[in-house]
Amino acid sequence: MMTKPTDSNLSFWWETFYDDAAMAVLADQDPKQIRSQAEMIMRATGLVAGQTAMDQCCGLGQHACVLAARGVRVVGIDQSPMYIEQARRQAAGDNKNPEFLVADALVYRHHETVDAVYNWHSSFGYFDDDAMNCQMLSAAHASLRDGGMMLLEFPNMPHLLNHFRGTMRTEHPGGVLLERESTVSPDGTTLHQTWTYRWNGRDNGNGSGNGSENGKRSHRSSLRIYHPDQLIAMFKESGFVDVRVSSHDGDELTAECARLLVTGRKRGDE
Ligand SMILES: C[S@@+](CC[C@H](N)C(=O)[O-])C[C@H]1O[C@@H](n2cnc3c(N)ncnc32)[C@H](O)[C@@H]1O
């Protein structure tokens, strides 16, 4: 089984997880931070104005919009029609707006090769199976020109495990309260989380708390716990060369880094 057959009832957690509640949380990212992350993307991939990039799992397209404003021609893809609609709405009116498409990043191959692909913010490792997760890297590889760069941003799992927090609570615009309960599977391979959203005792106008009973809704997610060396191996298996991991700043990765970057180059153009 590679991706879901069109006639299958099989469903994956992320197909329902990324709803309007998750959208409110994703929209609540500091624009300054998004701008600085877009700089990191350009630095790590070597992207310059006039070049092309694909944002794999672009969400609401915040990074794609910043890159487009810097002169990069970006195509952003996401499996959520609602998020793509929102991304298009956000970008509308900007004459350098990115192209946004609903597509499955596990198989999507762009019709023209691009100079760089990036996958930002835990949009990788959703399957239990490593070969399935590698598909995301292979799909990126297929969309890249020879010599093009792939960038993956992911939690630095040793840091996450050393600073493990079972419960986290955050508050977001629109009166959204999010509680995340986290556990690690007994075999240590997967991070399981339950995300419970509450609407602060209010509903959002439809009388039932954003379509949820008593203004509360829960979703589960699971993310593979890949250590940096495993990520490097997966990049190499997917055909990338010059693979390296680093901190967000491009420095040596240490146990103090909460998140990491993996970069790899598609062979050719030597
Ligand atoms: C944590 S969000 C990150 C969004 C964005 N990269 C950011 O940094 O704001 C993960 C995104 O991945 C998308 N996604 C997950 N699996 C996908 C797939 N197989 N194909 C396309 N999009 C996918 C979800 O719809 C969601 O928008």
PDB file of C-alpha atoms and ligand atoms in Angstrom:
ATOM      1  CA  MET A   1       0.000   0.000   0.000  1.00  0.00           C
ATOM      2  CA  MET A   2       1.561   3.280  -1.007  1.00  0.00           C
ATOM      3  CA  THR A   3      -1.140   5.931  -0.920  1.00  0.00           C
ATOM      4  CA  LYS A   4      -4.825   5.567  -0.363  1.00  0.00           C
ATOM      5  CA  PRO A   5      -6.619   3.949  -3.325  1.00  0.00           C
ATOM      6  CA  THR A   6      -9.418   6.213  -4.579  1.00  0.00           C
ATOM      7  CA  ASP A   7     -12.104   3.582  -3.849  1.00  0.00           C
ATOM      8  CA  SER A   8     -10.816   2.865  -0.331  1.00  0.00           C
ATOM      9  CA  ASN A   9     -12.521   3.773   2.954  1.00  0.00           C
ATOM     10  CA  LEU A  10      -9.132   3.881   4.599  1.00  0.00           C
ATOM     11  CA  SER A  11      -8.518   7.204   6.294  1.00  0.00           C
ATOM     12  CA  PHE A  12      -5.420   8.772   7.769  1.00  0.00           C
ATOM     13  CA  TRP A  13      -5.374  10.870  10.944  1.00  0.00           C
ATOM     14  CA  TRP A  14      -4.172  14.046   9.225  1.00  0.00           C
ATOM     15  CA  GLU A  15      -7.160  14.113   6.878  1.00  0.00           C
ATOM     16  CA  THR A  16      -9.465  15.097   9.751  1.00  0.00           C
ATOM     17  CA  PHE A  17      -6.869  16.539  12.142  1.00  0.00           C
ATOM     18  CA  TYR A  18      -6.175  19.645  10.046  1.00  0.00           C
ATOM     19  CA  ASP A  19      -9.565  21.279  10.535  1.00  0.00           C
ATOM     20  CA  ASP A  20     -10.673  24.810  11.452  1.00  0.00           C
ATOM     21  CA  ALA A  21      -9.404  24.456  15.040  1.00  0.00           C
ATOM     22  CA  ALA A  22      -5.899  23.410  13.933  1.00  0.00           C
ATOM     23  CA  MET A  23      -6.119  26.212  11.369  1.00  0.00           C
ATOM     24  CA  ALA A  24      -6.669  28.788  14.137  1.00  0.00           C
ATOM     25  CA  VAL A  25      -3.497  27.539  15.846  1.00  0.00           C
ATOM     26  CA  LEU A  26      -1.474  27.450  12.620  1.00  0.00           C
ATOM     27  CA  ALA A  27      -2.648  30.962  11.727  1.00  0.00           C
ATOM     28  CA  ASP A  28      -1.391  32.142  15.120  1.00  0.00           C
ATOM     29  CA  GLN A  29       2.290  32.099  14.123  1.00  0.00           C
ATOM     30  CA  ASP A  30       4.280  35.265  14.724  1.00  0.00           C
ATOM     31  CA  PRO A  31       4.803  36.943  11.297  1.00  0.00           C
ATOM     32  CA  LYS A  32       8.296  38.027  12.443  1.00  0.00           C
ATOM     33  CA  GLN A  33       9.174  34.417  13.122  1.00  0.00           C
ATOM     34  CA  ILE A  34       7.758  33.322   9.770  1.00  0.00           C
ATOM     35  CA  ARG A  35       9.930  35.959   8.056  1.00  0.00           C
ATOM     36  CA  SER A  36      13.022  34.773   9.872  1.00  0.00           C
ATOM     37  CA  GLN A  37      12.182  31.135   9.030  1.00  0.00           C
ATOM     38  CA  ALA A  38      11.789  32.124   5.371  1.00  0.00           C
ATOM     39  CA  GLU A  39      15.315  33.604   5.574  1.00  0.00           C
ATOM     40  CA  MET A  40      16.528  30.276   7.003  1.00  0.00           C
ATOM     41  CA  ILE A  41      14.870  28.446   4.100  1.00  0.00           C
ATOM     42  CA  MET A  42      16.650  30.689   1.576  1.00  0.00           C
ATOM     43  CA  ARG A  43      19.983  30.388   3.373  1.00  0.00           C
ATOM     44  CA  ALA A  44      19.818  26.612   3.835  1.00  0.00           C
ATOM     45  CA  THR A  45      18.733  25.857   0.260  1.00  0.00           C
ATOM     46  CA  GLY A  46      20.700  28.639  -1.455  1.00  0.00           C
ATOM     47  CA  LEU A  47      17.481  29.979  -3.015  1.00  0.00           C
ATOM     48  CA  VAL A  48      17.704  33.432  -4.579  1.00  0.00           C
ATOM     49  CA  ALA A  49      15.170  35.741  -6.203  1.00  0.00           C
ATOM     50  CA  GLY A  50      14.105  34.489  -9.624  1.00  0.00           C
ATOM     51  CA  GLN A  51      14.435  30.824  -8.650  1.00  0.00           C
ATOM     52  CA  THR A  52      11.608  28.351  -8.051  1.00  0.00           C
ATOM     53  CA  ALA A  53      10.593  26.435  -4.934  1.00  0.00           C
ATOM     54  CA  MET A  54       7.971  23.973  -3.812  1.00  0.00           C
ATOM     55  CA  ASP A  55       6.496  24.205  -0.312  1.00  0.00           C
ATOM     56  CA  GLN A  56       5.553  20.618   0.547  1.00  0.00           C
ATOM     57  CA  CYS A  57       2.664  20.638   3.062  1.00  0.00           C
ATOM     58  CA  CYS A  58       2.373  24.435   2.926  1.00  0.00           C
ATOM     59  CA  GLY A  59      -0.509  24.735   5.415  1.00  0.00           C
ATOM     60  CA  LEU A  60      -1.816  28.308   5.205  1.00  0.00           C
ATOM     61  CA  GLY A  61       1.075  29.300   2.955  1.00  0.00           C
ATOM     62  CA  GLN A  62       2.732  31.794   5.299  1.00  0.00           C
ATOM     63  CA  HIS A  63       6.308  30.835   4.357  1.00  0.00           C
ATOM     64  CA  ALA A  64       5.421  30.626   0.654  1.00  0.00           C
ATOM     65  CA  CYS A  65       4.046  34.190   0.736  1.00  0.00           C
ATOM     66  CA  VAL A  66       7.205  35.591   2.338  1.00  0.00           C
ATOM     67  CA  LEU A  67       9.415  33.804  -0.182  1.00  0.00           C
ATOM     68  CA  ALA A  68       7.239  35.050  -3.046  1.00  0.00           C
ATOM     69  CA  ALA A  69       7.619  38.605  -1.727  1.00  0.00           C
ATOM     70  CA  ARG A  70      11.412  38.021  -1.859  1.00  0.00           C
ATOM     71  CA  GLY A  71      11.097  37.190  -5.567  1.00  0.00           C
ATOM     72  CA  VAL A  72      11.067  33.369  -5.383  1.00  0.00           C
ATOM     73  CA  ARG A  73       8.444  31.685  -7.574  1.00  0.00           C
ATOM     74  CA  VAL A  74       6.725  29.297  -5.181  1.00  0.00           C
ATOM     75  CA  VAL A  75       4.185  26.538  -5.548  1.00  0.00           C
ATOM     76  CA  GLY A  76       2.636  25.491  -2.241  1.00  0.00           C
ATOM     77  CA  ILE A  77       0.832  22.174  -1.944  1.00  0.00           C
ATOM     78  CA  ASP A  78      -1.308  20.823   0.858  1.00  0.00           C
ATOM     79  CA  GLN A  79      -3.831  18.012   1.225  1.00  0.00           C
ATOM     80  CA  SER A  80      -6.407  20.292   2.882  1.00  0.00           C
ATOM     81  CA  PRO A  81      -8.753  22.115   0.464  1.00  0.00           C
ATOM     82  CA  MET A  82      -9.743  24.435   3.339  1.00  0.00           C
ATOM     83  CA  TYR A  83      -6.130  25.430   4.033  1.00  0.00           C
ATOM     84  CA  ILE A  84      -5.374  25.957   0.343  1.00  0.00           C
ATOM     85  CA  GLU A  85      -8.457  28.141   0.031  1.00  0.00           C
ATOM     86  CA  GLN A  86      -7.261  30.187   3.012  1.00  0.00           C
ATOM     87  CA  ALA A  87      -3.718  30.409   1.580  1.00  0.00           C
ATOM     88  CA  ARG A  88      -5.113  31.708  -1.727  1.00  0.00           C
ATOM     89  CA  ARG A  89      -7.288  34.229   0.111  1.00  0.00           C
ATOM     90  CA  GLN A  90      -4.294  35.487   2.124  1.00  0.00           C
ATOM     91  CA  ALA A  91      -2.152  35.818  -0.972  1.00  0.00           C
ATOM     92  CA  ALA A  92      -4.826  37.421  -3.164  1.00  0.00           C
ATOM     93  CA  GLY A  93      -4.023  40.933  -4.244  1.00  0.00           C
ATOM     94  CA  ASP A  94      -0.303  40.429  -3.913  1.00  0.00           C
ATOM     95  CA  ASN A  95       1.130  40.601  -7.414  1.00  0.00           C
ATOM     96  CA  LYS A  96       3.901  38.145  -6.555  1.00  0.00           C
ATOM     97  CA  ASN A  97       1.580  35.589  -5.010  1.00  0.00           C
ATOM     98  CA  PRO A  98       2.507  31.910  -4.941  1.00  0.00           C
ATOM     99  CA  GLU A  99       0.523  29.224  -6.701  1.00  0.00           C
ATOM    100  CA  PHE A 100      -1.375  27.019  -4.251  1.00  0.00           C
ATOM    101  CA  LEU A 101      -2.620  23.514  -5.088  1.00  0.00           C
ATOM    102  CA  VAL A 102      -4.500  20.769  -3.243  1.00  0.00           C
ATOM    103  CA  ALA A 103      -2.323  17.670  -3.623  1.00  0.00           C
ATOM    104  CA  ASP A 104      -0.877  14.741  -1.723  1.00  0.00           C
ATOM    105  CA  ALA A 105       2.759  15.582  -1.064  1.00  0.00           C
ATOM    106  CA  LEU A 106       3.587  11.880  -0.836  1.00  0.00           C
ATOM    107  CA  VAL A 107       3.129  11.553  -4.574  1.00  0.00           C
ATOM    108  CA  TYR A 108       2.874  15.064  -6.051  1.00  0.00           C
ATOM    109  CA  ARG A 109       5.433  15.780  -8.727  1.00  0.00           C
ATOM    110  CA  HIS A 110       5.536  19.302 -10.105  1.00  0.00           C
ATOM    111  CA  HIS A 111       5.194  19.637 -13.885  1.00  0.00           C
ATOM    112  CA  GLU A 112       8.394  21.733 -14.041  1.00  0.00           C
ATOM    113  CA  THR A 113      11.418  20.934 -11.933  1.00  0.00           C
ATOM    114  CA  VAL A 114      12.159  23.394  -9.137  1.00  0.00           C
ATOM    115  CA  ASP A 115      15.387  24.692  -7.590  1.00  0.00           C
ATOM    116  CA  ALA A 116      14.398  23.794  -4.023  1.00  0.00           C
ATOM    117  CA  VAL A 117      11.775  21.921  -2.043  1.00  0.00           C
ATOM    118  CA  TYR A 118      11.142  22.575   1.635  1.00  0.00           C
ATOM    119  CA  ASN A 119       9.015  20.752   4.186  1.00  0.00           C
ATOM    120  CA  TRP A 120       8.604  22.865   7.293  1.00  0.00           C
ATOM    121  CA  HIS A 121       7.224  22.276  10.780  1.00  0.00           C
ATOM    122  CA  SER A 122       6.547  18.607  11.550  1.00  0.00           C
ATOM    123  CA  SER A 123       4.893  17.742   8.239  1.00  0.00           C
ATOM    124  CA  PHE A 124       6.868  14.512   7.955  1.00  0.00           C
ATOM    125  CA  GLY A 125       6.870  11.132   9.725  1.00  0.00           C
ATOM    126  CA  TYR A 126       3.108  10.644   9.904  1.00  0.00           C
ATOM    127  CA  PHE A 127       3.233   6.925   9.010  1.00  0.00           C
ATOM    128  CA  ASP A 128       4.485   4.142  11.290  1.00  0.00           C
ATOM    129  CA  ASP A 129       6.268   2.786   8.278  1.00  0.00           C
ATOM    130  CA  ASP A 130       9.637   4.287   7.261  1.00  0.00           C
ATOM    131  CA  ALA A 131       9.193   3.426   3.578  1.00  0.00           C
ATOM    132  CA  MET A 132       5.914   5.351   3.504  1.00  0.00           C
ATOM    133  CA  ASN A 133       7.562   8.370   5.121  1.00  0.00           C
ATOM    134  CA  CYS A 134      10.433   8.178   2.638  1.00  0.00           C
ATOM    135  CA  GLN A 135       7.882   8.701  -0.137  1.00  0.00           C
ATOM    136  CA  MET A 136       7.711  12.370   0.856  1.00  0.00           C
ATOM    137  CA  LEU A 137      11.460  12.667   0.211  1.00  0.00           C
ATOM    138  CA  SER A 138      11.272  10.694  -3.039  1.00  0.00           C
ATOM    139  CA  ALA A 139       8.442  12.938  -4.261  1.00  0.00           C
ATOM    140  CA  ALA A 140      10.577  15.996  -3.464  1.00  0.00           C
ATOM    141  CA  HIS A 141      13.538  14.420  -5.263  1.00  0.00           C
ATOM    142  CA  ALA A 142      11.386  13.848  -8.361  1.00  0.00           C
ATOM    143  CA  SER A 143      10.310  17.521  -8.464  1.00  0.00           C
ATOM    144  CA  LEU A 144      13.849  18.885  -8.138  1.00  0.00           C
ATOM    145  CA  ARG A 145      16.210  19.832 -10.948  1.00  0.00           C
ATOM    146  CA  ASP A 146      19.621  18.198 -10.908  1.00  0.00           C
ATOM    147  CA  GLY A 147      21.607  19.908  -8.183  1.00  0.00           C
ATOM    148  CA  GLY A 148      18.419  21.218  -6.504  1.00  0.00           C
ATOM    149  CA  MET A 149      18.137  21.286  -2.704  1.00  0.00           C
ATOM    150  CA  MET A 150      15.717  19.607  -0.304  1.00  0.00           C
ATOM    151  CA  LEU A 151      15.183  20.981   3.207  1.00  0.00           C
ATOM    152  CA  LEU A 152      13.307  19.249   6.018  1.00  0.00           C
ATOM    153  CA  GLU A 153      12.533  20.986   9.309  1.00  0.00           C
ATOM    154  CA  PHE A 154      11.759  18.540  12.124  1.00  0.00           C
ATOM    155  CA  PRO A 155      11.861  18.254  15.939  1.00  0.00           C
ATOM    156  CA  ASN A 156      15.268  17.314  17.345  1.00  0.00           C
ATOM    157  CA  MET A 157      13.984  14.174  19.006  1.00  0.00           C
ATOM    158  CA  PRO A 158      16.795  13.764  21.589  1.00  0.00           C
ATOM    159  CA  HIS A 159      15.922  17.273  22.836  1.00  0.00           C
ATOM    160  CA  LEU A 160      12.193  16.510  22.835  1.00  0.00           C
ATOM    161  CA  LEU A 161      12.732  13.327  24.870  1.00  0.00           C
ATOM    162  CA  ASN A 162      15.152  14.993  27.316  1.00  0.00           C
ATOM    163  CA  HIS A 163      12.718  17.852  27.921  1.00  0.00           C
ATOM    164  CA  PHE A 164       9.581  15.777  27.654  1.00  0.00           C
ATOM    165  CA  ARG A 165       6.383  17.552  28.678  1.00  0.00           C
ATOM    166  CA  GLY A 166       3.319  15.342  29.020  1.00  0.00           C
ATOM    167  CA  THR A 167       0.893  18.272  29.000  1.00  0.00           C
ATOM    168  CA  MET A 168       1.071  21.624  27.256  1.00  0.00           C
ATOM    169  CA  ARG A 169      -1.579  24.345  27.226  1.00  0.00           C
ATOM    170  CA  THR A 170      -1.688  27.318  24.875  1.00  0.00           C
ATOM    171  CA  GLU A 171      -4.205  30.034  24.095  1.00  0.00           C
ATOM    172  CA  HIS A 172      -4.985  31.322  20.610  1.00  0.00           C
ATOM    173  CA  PRO A 173      -7.034  34.073  18.977  1.00  0.00           C
ATOM    174  CA  GLY A 174     -10.766  33.492  18.739  1.00  0.00           C
ATOM    175  CA  GLY A 175     -10.850  32.161  22.303  1.00  0.00           C
ATOM    176  CA  VAL A 176      -9.277  28.829  21.309  1.00  0.00           C
ATOM    177  CA  LEU A 177      -7.632  26.971  24.185  1.00  0.00           C
ATOM    178  CA  LEU A 178      -5.432  24.037  23.182  1.00  0.00           C
ATOM    179  CA  GLU A 179      -4.292  21.282  25.521  1.00  0.00           C
ATOM    180  CA  ARG A 180      -1.804  18.753  24.171  1.00  0.00           C
ATOM    181  CA  GLU A 181      -1.287  15.466  25.986  1.00  0.00           C
ATOM    182  CA  SER A 182       1.808  13.614  24.780  1.00  0.00           C
ATOM    183  CA  THR A 183       3.044  10.053  25.264  1.00  0.00           C
ATOM    184  CA  VAL A 184       5.781   7.999  23.673  1.00  0.00           C
ATOM    185  CA  SER A 185       4.936   4.485  22.466  1.00  0.00           C
ATOM    186  CA  PRO A 186       6.372   1.692  24.671  1.00  0.00           C
ATOM    187  CA  ASP A 187       8.862   0.763  21.927  1.00  0.00           C
ATOM    188  CA  GLY A 188      10.054   4.405  21.823  1.00  0.00           C
ATOM    189  CA  THR A 189       9.352   4.853  18.110  1.00  0.00           C
ATOM    190  CA  THR A 190       6.345   7.168  18.033  1.00  0.00           C
ATOM    191  CA  LEU A 191       5.097  10.347  19.680  1.00  0.00           C
ATOM    192  CA  HIS A 192       1.353  10.122  20.260  1.00  0.00           C
ATOM    193  CA  GLN A 193      -0.559  13.293  21.046  1.00  0.00           C
ATOM    194  CA  THR A 194      -4.141  14.131  21.893  1.00  0.00           C
ATOM    195  CA  TRP A 195      -5.055  17.704  20.986  1.00  0.00           C
ATOM    196  CA  THR A 196      -8.084  19.037  22.828  1.00  0.00           C
ATOM    197  CA  TYR A 197      -9.515  22.370  21.709  1.00  0.00           C
ATOM    198  CA  ARG A 198     -11.913  24.361  23.855  1.00  0.00           C
ATOM    199  CA  TRP A 199     -13.644  27.514  22.808  1.00  0.00           C
ATOM    200  CA  ASN A 200     -13.336  29.405  26.058  1.00  0.00           C
ATOM    201  CA  GLY A 201     -16.956  28.905  27.036  1.00  0.00           C
ATOM    202  CA  ARG A 202     -18.074  30.560  23.824  1.00  0.00           C
ATOM    203  CA  ASP A 203     -19.195  29.262  20.490  1.00  0.00           C
ATOM    204  CA  ASN A 204     -18.228  30.827  17.224  1.00  0.00           C
ATOM    205  CA  GLY A 205     -21.671  31.641  15.996  1.00  0.00           C
ATOM    206  CA  ASN A 206     -23.012  28.270  14.996  1.00  0.00           C
ATOM    207  CA  GLY A 207     -24.418  27.643  18.452  1.00  0.00           C
ATOM    208  CA  SER A 208     -22.360  24.590  19.288  1.00  0.00           C
ATOM    209  CA  GLY A 209     -18.824  25.780  19.825  1.00  0.00           C
ATOM    210  CA  ASN A 210     -17.391  25.579  16.320  1.00  0.00           C
ATOM    211  CA  GLY A 211     -19.409  22.515  15.450  1.00  0.00           C
ATOM    212  CA  SER A 212     -18.277  20.625  18.525  1.00  0.00           C
ATOM    213  CA  GLU A 213     -20.289  19.453  21.473  1.00  0.00           C
ATOM    214  CA  ASN A 214     -20.001  21.840  24.424  1.00  0.00           C
ATOM    215  CA  GLY A 215     -17.326  23.831  22.575  1.00  0.00           C
ATOM    216  CA  LYS A 216     -14.776  21.021  22.882  1.00  0.00           C
ATOM    217  CA  ARG A 217     -13.117  18.804  20.305  1.00  0.00           C
ATOM    218  CA  SER A 218     -10.268  16.274  20.413  1.00  0.00           C
ATOM    219  CA  HIS A 219      -7.993  14.879  17.739  1.00  0.00           C
ATOM    220  CA  ARG A 220      -5.121  12.446  17.866  1.00  0.00           C
ATOM    221  CA  SER A 221      -1.851  12.650  15.997  1.00  0.00           C
ATOM    222  CA  SER A 222       1.216  10.471  15.761  1.00  0.00           C
ATOM    223  CA  LEU A 223       4.714  11.376  14.673  1.00  0.00           C
ATOM    224  CA  ARG A 224       7.641   9.014  14.230  1.00  0.00           C
ATOM    225  CA  ILE A 225      10.540   9.673  16.548  1.00  0.00           C
ATOM    226  CA  TYR A 226      13.365   9.938  14.056  1.00  0.00           C
ATOM    227  CA  HIS A 227      16.789  10.665  15.394  1.00  0.00           C
ATOM    228  CA  PRO A 228      19.058  12.881  13.280  1.00  0.00           C
ATOM    229  CA  ASP A 229      21.105   9.906  11.995  1.00  0.00           C
ATOM    230  CA  GLN A 230      17.933   8.158  10.829  1.00  0.00           C
ATOM    231  CA  LEU A 231      16.839  11.281   8.947  1.00  0.00           C
ATOM    232  CA  ILE A 232      20.238  11.447   7.236  1.00  0.00           C
ATOM    233  CA  ALA A 233      19.909   7.774   6.232  1.00  0.00           C
ATOM    234  CA  MET A 234      16.407   8.371   4.840  1.00  0.00           C
ATOM    235  CA  PHE A 235      17.635  11.318   2.759  1.00  0.00           C
ATOM    236  CA  LYS A 236      20.436   9.178   1.341  1.00  0.00           C
ATOM    237  CA  GLU A 237      18.060   6.284   0.602  1.00  0.00           C
ATOM    238  CA  SER A 238      15.868   8.743  -1.295  1.00  0.00           C
ATOM    239  CA  GLY A 239      18.785   9.652  -3.569  1.00  0.00           C
ATOM    240  CA  PHE A 240      20.128  12.821  -1.920  1.00  0.00           C
ATOM    241  CA  VAL A 241      23.824  13.559  -1.568  1.00  0.00           C
ATOM    242  CA  ASP A 242      25.746  16.061   0.604  1.00  0.00           C
ATOM    243  CA  VAL A 243      23.218  15.374   3.359  1.00  0.00           C
ATOM    244  CA  ARG A 244      23.723  17.264   6.605  1.00  0.00           C
ATOM    245  CA  VAL A 245      21.833  18.140   9.749  1.00  0.00           C
ATOM    246  CA  SER A 246      22.190  21.470  11.491  1.00  0.00           C
ATOM    247  CA  SER A 247      20.550  23.816  13.931  1.00  0.00           C
ATOM    248  CA  HIS A 248      18.050  26.343  12.560  1.00  0.00           C
ATOM    249  CA  ASP A 249      20.954  28.789  12.210  1.00  0.00           C
ATOM    250  CA  GLY A 250      22.960  26.339  10.141  1.00  0.00           C
ATOM    251  CA  ASP A 251      25.345  25.665  13.037  1.00  0.00           C
ATOM    252  CA  GLU A 252      26.326  22.293  14.430  1.00  0.00           C
ATOM    253  CA  LEU A 253      23.326  20.469  15.924  1.00  0.00           C
ATOM    254  CA  THR A 254      23.534  20.095  19.687  1.00  0.00           C
ATOM    255  CA  ALA A 255      21.273  18.520  22.299  1.00  0.00           C
ATOM    256  CA  GLU A 256      20.151  22.066  23.159  1.00  0.00           C
ATOM    257  CA  CYS A 257      18.439  22.576  19.791  1.00  0.00           C
ATOM    258  CA  ALA A 258      14.699  21.936  19.978  1.00  0.00           C
ATOM    259  CA  ARG A 259      14.382  21.641  16.232  1.00  0.00           C
ATOM    260  CA  LEU A 260      16.683  20.810  13.347  1.00  0.00           C
ATOM    261  CA  LEU A 261      17.209  21.182   9.628  1.00  0.00           C
ATOM    262  CA  VAL A 262      18.190  18.389   7.252  1.00  0.00           C
ATOM    263  CA  THR A 263      19.414  19.381   3.804  1.00  0.00           C
ATOM    264  CA  GLY A 264      20.332  17.242   0.821  1.00  0.00           C
ATOM    265  CA  ARG A 265      21.192  17.880  -2.807  1.00  0.00           C
ATOM    266  CA  LYS A 266      19.888  16.045  -5.836  1.00  0.00           C
ATOM    267  CA  ARG A 267      22.907  14.653  -7.652  1.00  0.00           C
ATOM    268  CA  GLY A 268      23.951  16.356 -10.872  1.00  0.00           C
ATOM    269  CA  ASP A 269      25.091  19.860 -11.698  1.00  0.00           C
ATOM    270  CA  GLU A 270      28.558  19.008 -10.197  1.00  0.00           C
TER     271      GLU A 270
HETATM  272  C1  LIG B   1       2.001  21.242  10.991  1.00  0.00           C
HETATM  273  S1  LIG B   1       1.268  21.784   9.507  1.00  0.00           S
HETATM  274  C2  LIG B   1       2.600  22.746   8.847  1.00  0.00           C
HETATM  275  C3  LIG B   1       2.142  23.726   7.807  1.00  0.00           C
HETATM  276  C4  LIG B   1       3.235  24.673   7.256  1.00  0.00           C
HETATM  277  N1  LIG B   1       4.326  23.964   6.662  1.00  0.00           N
HETATM  278  C5  LIG B   1       3.736  25.623   8.320  1.00  0.00           C
HETATM  279  O1  LIG B   1       4.918  25.567   8.682  1.00  0.00           O
HETATM  280  O2  LIG B   1       2.929  26.447   8.788  1.00  0.00           O
HETATM  281  C6  LIG B   1       1.259  20.331   8.535  1.00  0.00           C
HETATM  282  C7  LIG B   1       0.548  20.476   7.186  1.00  0.00           C
HETATM  283  O3  LIG B   1       0.837  19.316   6.422  1.00  0.00           O
HETATM  284  C8  LIG B   1      -0.300  19.023   5.604  1.00  0.00           C
HETATM  285  N2  LIG B   1      -0.158  17.634   5.173  1.00  0.00           N
HETATM  286  C9  LIG B   1      -0.038  16.534   5.935  1.00  0.00           C
HETATM  287  N3  LIG B   1       0.101  15.443   5.188  1.00  0.00           N
HETATM  288  C10 LIG B   1       0.086  15.854   3.897  1.00  0.00           C
HETATM  289  C11 LIG B   1       0.193  15.202   2.652  1.00  0.00           C
HETATM  290  N4  LIG B   1       0.369  13.871   2.563  1.00  0.00           N
HETATM  291  N5  LIG B   1       0.134  15.939   1.532  1.00  0.00           N
HETATM  292  C12 LIG B   1      -0.037  17.290   1.582  1.00  0.00           C
HETATM  293  N6  LIG B   1      -0.169  17.964   2.741  1.00  0.00           N
HETATM  294  C13 LIG B   1      -0.084  17.257   3.877  1.00  0.00           C
HETATM  295  C14 LIG B   1      -1.463  19.320   6.522  1.00  0.00           C
HETATM  296  O4  LIG B   1      -2.671  19.506   5.827  1.00  0.00           O
HETATM  297  C15 LIG B   1      -0.978  20.588   7.237  1.00  0.00           C
HETATM  298  O5  LIG B   1      -1.397  21.747   6.580  1.00  0.00           O
END
